[in-house]
Amino acid sequence: MVCMPYGWYMDVVQIGGLCGEFCTENWPSPVVRKCYALMVLVMQFILPFATMAVCYYTIFARLRERTESKLKRLTERSQLLECSAGNTSPSEKKEDGAQKVTFEEQQRLSVLASQRRTTTILLSMVLLFGLMWLPHNLYSLIIEYNEAFFNNGERDNTYIVSMIAHLISMTTNVANPILYAWLNPSFKEMLLTSIRRRPRAQGKPTTKPTVVSV
């Protein structure tokens, strides 16, 4: 739907001094073209960025509630275990209490680490999308309002700036899987283990079975 006006105002023209026909934009007025550029900015960057921020914040709020509920249950269970151990001897109570405190503290730290990791992923995804797609959208908006902005008189840097901005925006397709994988402790541990084992496997001599003919 967003690209329909762009396709509607495309014409095939012939440019003097060049062979062949070329497909180019032919807007009825510069005002219409600038309005379309603003609409593309809203639909391509502002609206997706705002939607992603709201959705990820909602996910973060739900996960925070779940984490608080888990921590509350851990605290209640710890208090219940302390009350149930009230009839034991002082030495046994001290030893069991230390073990229970250590176990409960490990569980609490594990829950907090999981929440911290999830928060880092969600926040990084929103910031990554905004920072990576901002140069491309700013470039498109600047070109629509001032085509000679990147032309210093001696050299036209429009094409170079366009390629760099587009390259930065496309890095999100590569950065997202890497971010998810690296912040996943299981995947990271498995990857590091496989990397450590590979040199050992390559260093082992290959042995061939000996065939003895009788």
XYZ file of C-alpha atoms in Angstrom:
214
model
C 0.000 0.000 0.000
C 2.810 2.417 0.829
C 4.561 1.789 -2.508
C 1.429 2.232 -4.648
C 1.860 6.025 -5.133
C 5.487 5.484 -6.062
C 4.540 3.014 -8.780
C 1.659 5.177 -9.973
C 3.879 8.180 -10.696
C 6.582 6.264 -12.571
C 7.076 7.024 -16.280
C 9.328 5.691 -19.004
C 11.384 8.534 -20.476
C 14.194 8.999 -22.973
C 17.197 11.080 -21.923
C 19.176 12.898 -24.575
C 22.698 11.626 -25.137
C 21.920 8.220 -23.634
C 20.591 5.224 -25.488
C 17.532 3.363 -24.328
C 14.591 4.225 -22.119
C 14.632 4.816 -18.392
C 11.982 4.453 -15.687
C 11.914 7.486 -13.409
C 9.602 9.337 -11.041
C 7.229 11.931 -12.427
C 5.317 13.528 -9.572
C 2.617 16.110 -10.322
C 4.240 18.619 -7.937
C 7.136 18.817 -5.449
C 4.642 19.152 -2.603
C 3.103 15.756 -3.378
C 6.551 14.186 -3.499
C 7.530 15.662 -0.115
C 4.261 14.544 1.459
C 4.880 11.029 0.173
C 8.406 11.109 1.635
C 6.979 12.025 5.045
C 4.418 9.239 4.783
C 7.160 6.729 3.979
C 9.162 7.959 6.984
C 6.187 7.432 9.277
C 5.203 4.032 7.869
C 8.733 2.675 7.465
C 10.472 3.967 10.592
C 8.413 5.868 13.154
C 5.425 3.507 13.297
C 7.479 0.260 13.406
C 9.839 1.742 15.998
C 6.967 2.869 18.221
C 5.158 -0.465 17.808
C 8.298 -2.417 18.665
C 8.970 -0.245 21.711
C 5.413 -0.662 23.033
C 5.325 -4.429 22.411
C 8.717 -5.046 23.977
C 7.831 -2.875 26.968
C 4.663 -4.936 27.438
C 6.706 -8.138 27.309
C 9.182 -6.662 29.783
C 6.376 -5.690 32.178
C 4.879 -9.198 32.056
C 8.265 -10.818 32.622
C 8.970 -8.477 35.519
C 5.687 -9.470 37.154
C 6.568 -13.137 36.677
C 10.017 -12.581 38.155
C 8.594 -10.796 41.183
C 6.145 -13.672 41.648
C 8.984 -16.215 41.523
C 11.048 -14.242 44.019
C 8.047 -13.984 46.313
C 7.497 -17.748 46.174
C 11.175 -18.366 46.892
C 11.014 -16.089 49.921
C 7.874 -17.791 51.226
C 9.408 -21.230 50.744
C 12.578 -20.137 52.522
C 10.571 -18.858 55.476
C 8.540 -22.075 55.547
C 11.692 -24.196 55.601
C 13.125 -22.090 58.410
C 9.968 -22.586 60.450
C 9.930 -26.344 59.802
C 13.543 -26.636 60.944
C 12.793 -25.053 64.303
C 12.690 -28.386 66.186
C 16.160 -29.563 65.129
C 19.311 -29.309 67.232
C 21.383 -26.101 67.056
C 24.276 -27.719 65.159
C 21.999 -29.404 62.608
C 19.936 -26.242 62.324
C 23.042 -24.187 61.585
C 24.309 -26.622 58.922
C 20.918 -27.100 57.261
C 20.266 -23.372 57.390
C 23.499 -22.576 55.607
C 22.731 -25.101 52.863
C 19.188 -23.811 52.433
C 20.316 -20.195 52.325
C 22.916 -21.052 49.702
C 20.393 -22.944 47.581
C 17.759 -20.225 47.870
C 20.322 -17.547 47.060
C 21.432 -19.450 43.955
C 17.850 -19.728 42.763
C 17.258 -16.044 43.431
C 20.398 -15.058 41.530
C 19.406 -17.330 38.647
C 15.983 -15.683 38.374
C 17.495 -12.197 38.491
C 20.120 -13.105 35.877
C 17.429 -14.452 33.563
C 15.416 -11.242 33.911
C 18.522 -9.112 33.339
C 19.401 -11.083 30.205
C 15.877 -10.773 28.807
C 15.818 -7.048 29.534
C 19.142 -6.620 27.735
C 17.833 -8.454 24.668
C 14.609 -6.440 24.479
C 16.311 -3.086 25.003
C 19.087 -3.917 22.549
C 16.606 -4.912 19.839
C 14.736 -1.609 20.087
C 17.894 0.510 20.171
C 19.481 -1.487 17.358
C 16.484 -0.996 15.082
C 16.332 2.728 15.817
C 20.045 3.420 15.405
C 20.503 1.262 12.295
C 17.489 2.538 10.348
C 17.779 6.201 11.360
C 20.595 7.136 8.885
C 18.750 5.674 5.899
C 15.509 7.465 6.704
C 17.265 10.750 7.433
C 19.114 10.483 4.121
C 15.871 9.860 2.209
C 14.175 12.811 3.884
C 17.114 15.159 3.247
C 17.278 14.197 -0.436
C 13.581 14.894 -0.906
C 13.881 18.412 0.509
C 17.368 19.315 -0.734
C 18.836 17.206 -3.537
C 22.133 19.145 -3.535
C 22.773 18.662 0.190
C 25.541 16.076 -0.326
C 27.034 17.883 -3.335
C 29.938 20.114 -2.305
C 30.414 21.553 -5.789
C 33.442 19.468 -6.721
C 32.121 16.032 -5.928
C 28.650 14.552 -5.569
C 28.610 12.228 -2.552
C 24.918 11.368 -2.812
C 25.453 7.829 -4.094
C 28.167 7.027 -1.534
C 26.074 8.306 1.372
C 23.095 6.335 0.076
C 25.095 3.107 -0.071
C 26.540 3.600 3.426
C 23.126 4.391 4.945
C 21.550 1.393 3.219
C 24.391 -0.871 4.369
C 23.956 0.262 7.976
C 20.220 -0.412 7.873
C 20.730 -3.906 6.429
C 23.084 -4.883 9.254
C 20.034 -5.396 11.487
C 19.303 -8.620 9.584
C 22.706 -9.946 10.667
C 22.883 -8.382 14.120
C 19.554 -9.711 15.400
C 20.408 -13.455 15.243
C 23.891 -12.798 16.623
C 22.446 -10.814 19.522
C 19.885 -13.476 20.378
C 22.456 -16.268 20.153
C 25.217 -14.537 22.108
C 22.929 -13.547 24.974
C 21.678 -17.132 25.213
C 24.009 -18.816 27.734
C 23.266 -22.344 26.494
C 24.086 -21.492 22.892
C 27.196 -19.539 23.884
C 28.487 -22.382 26.037
C 27.839 -24.935 23.293
C 29.607 -22.748 20.716
C 32.660 -22.178 22.910
C 32.845 -25.886 23.734
C 32.764 -26.865 20.073
C 35.498 -24.325 19.288
C 37.730 -25.700 22.052
C 37.246 -29.294 20.947
C 37.921 -28.692 17.265
C 41.714 -28.100 17.564
C 42.055 -31.244 19.684
C 40.178 -33.305 17.117
C 42.330 -31.925 14.322
C 45.549 -32.667 16.223
C 44.796 -36.354 16.758
C 46.588 -38.679 14.302
C 44.376 -40.674 12.043
C 44.820 -44.432 12.418
C 43.932 -46.927 9.764
C 42.960 -50.514 10.567
C 45.647 -53.070 9.788
C 44.517 -55.951 7.624
C 46.444 -59.190 8.056
C 46.048 -61.737 5.307
C 46.306 -65.364 6.380
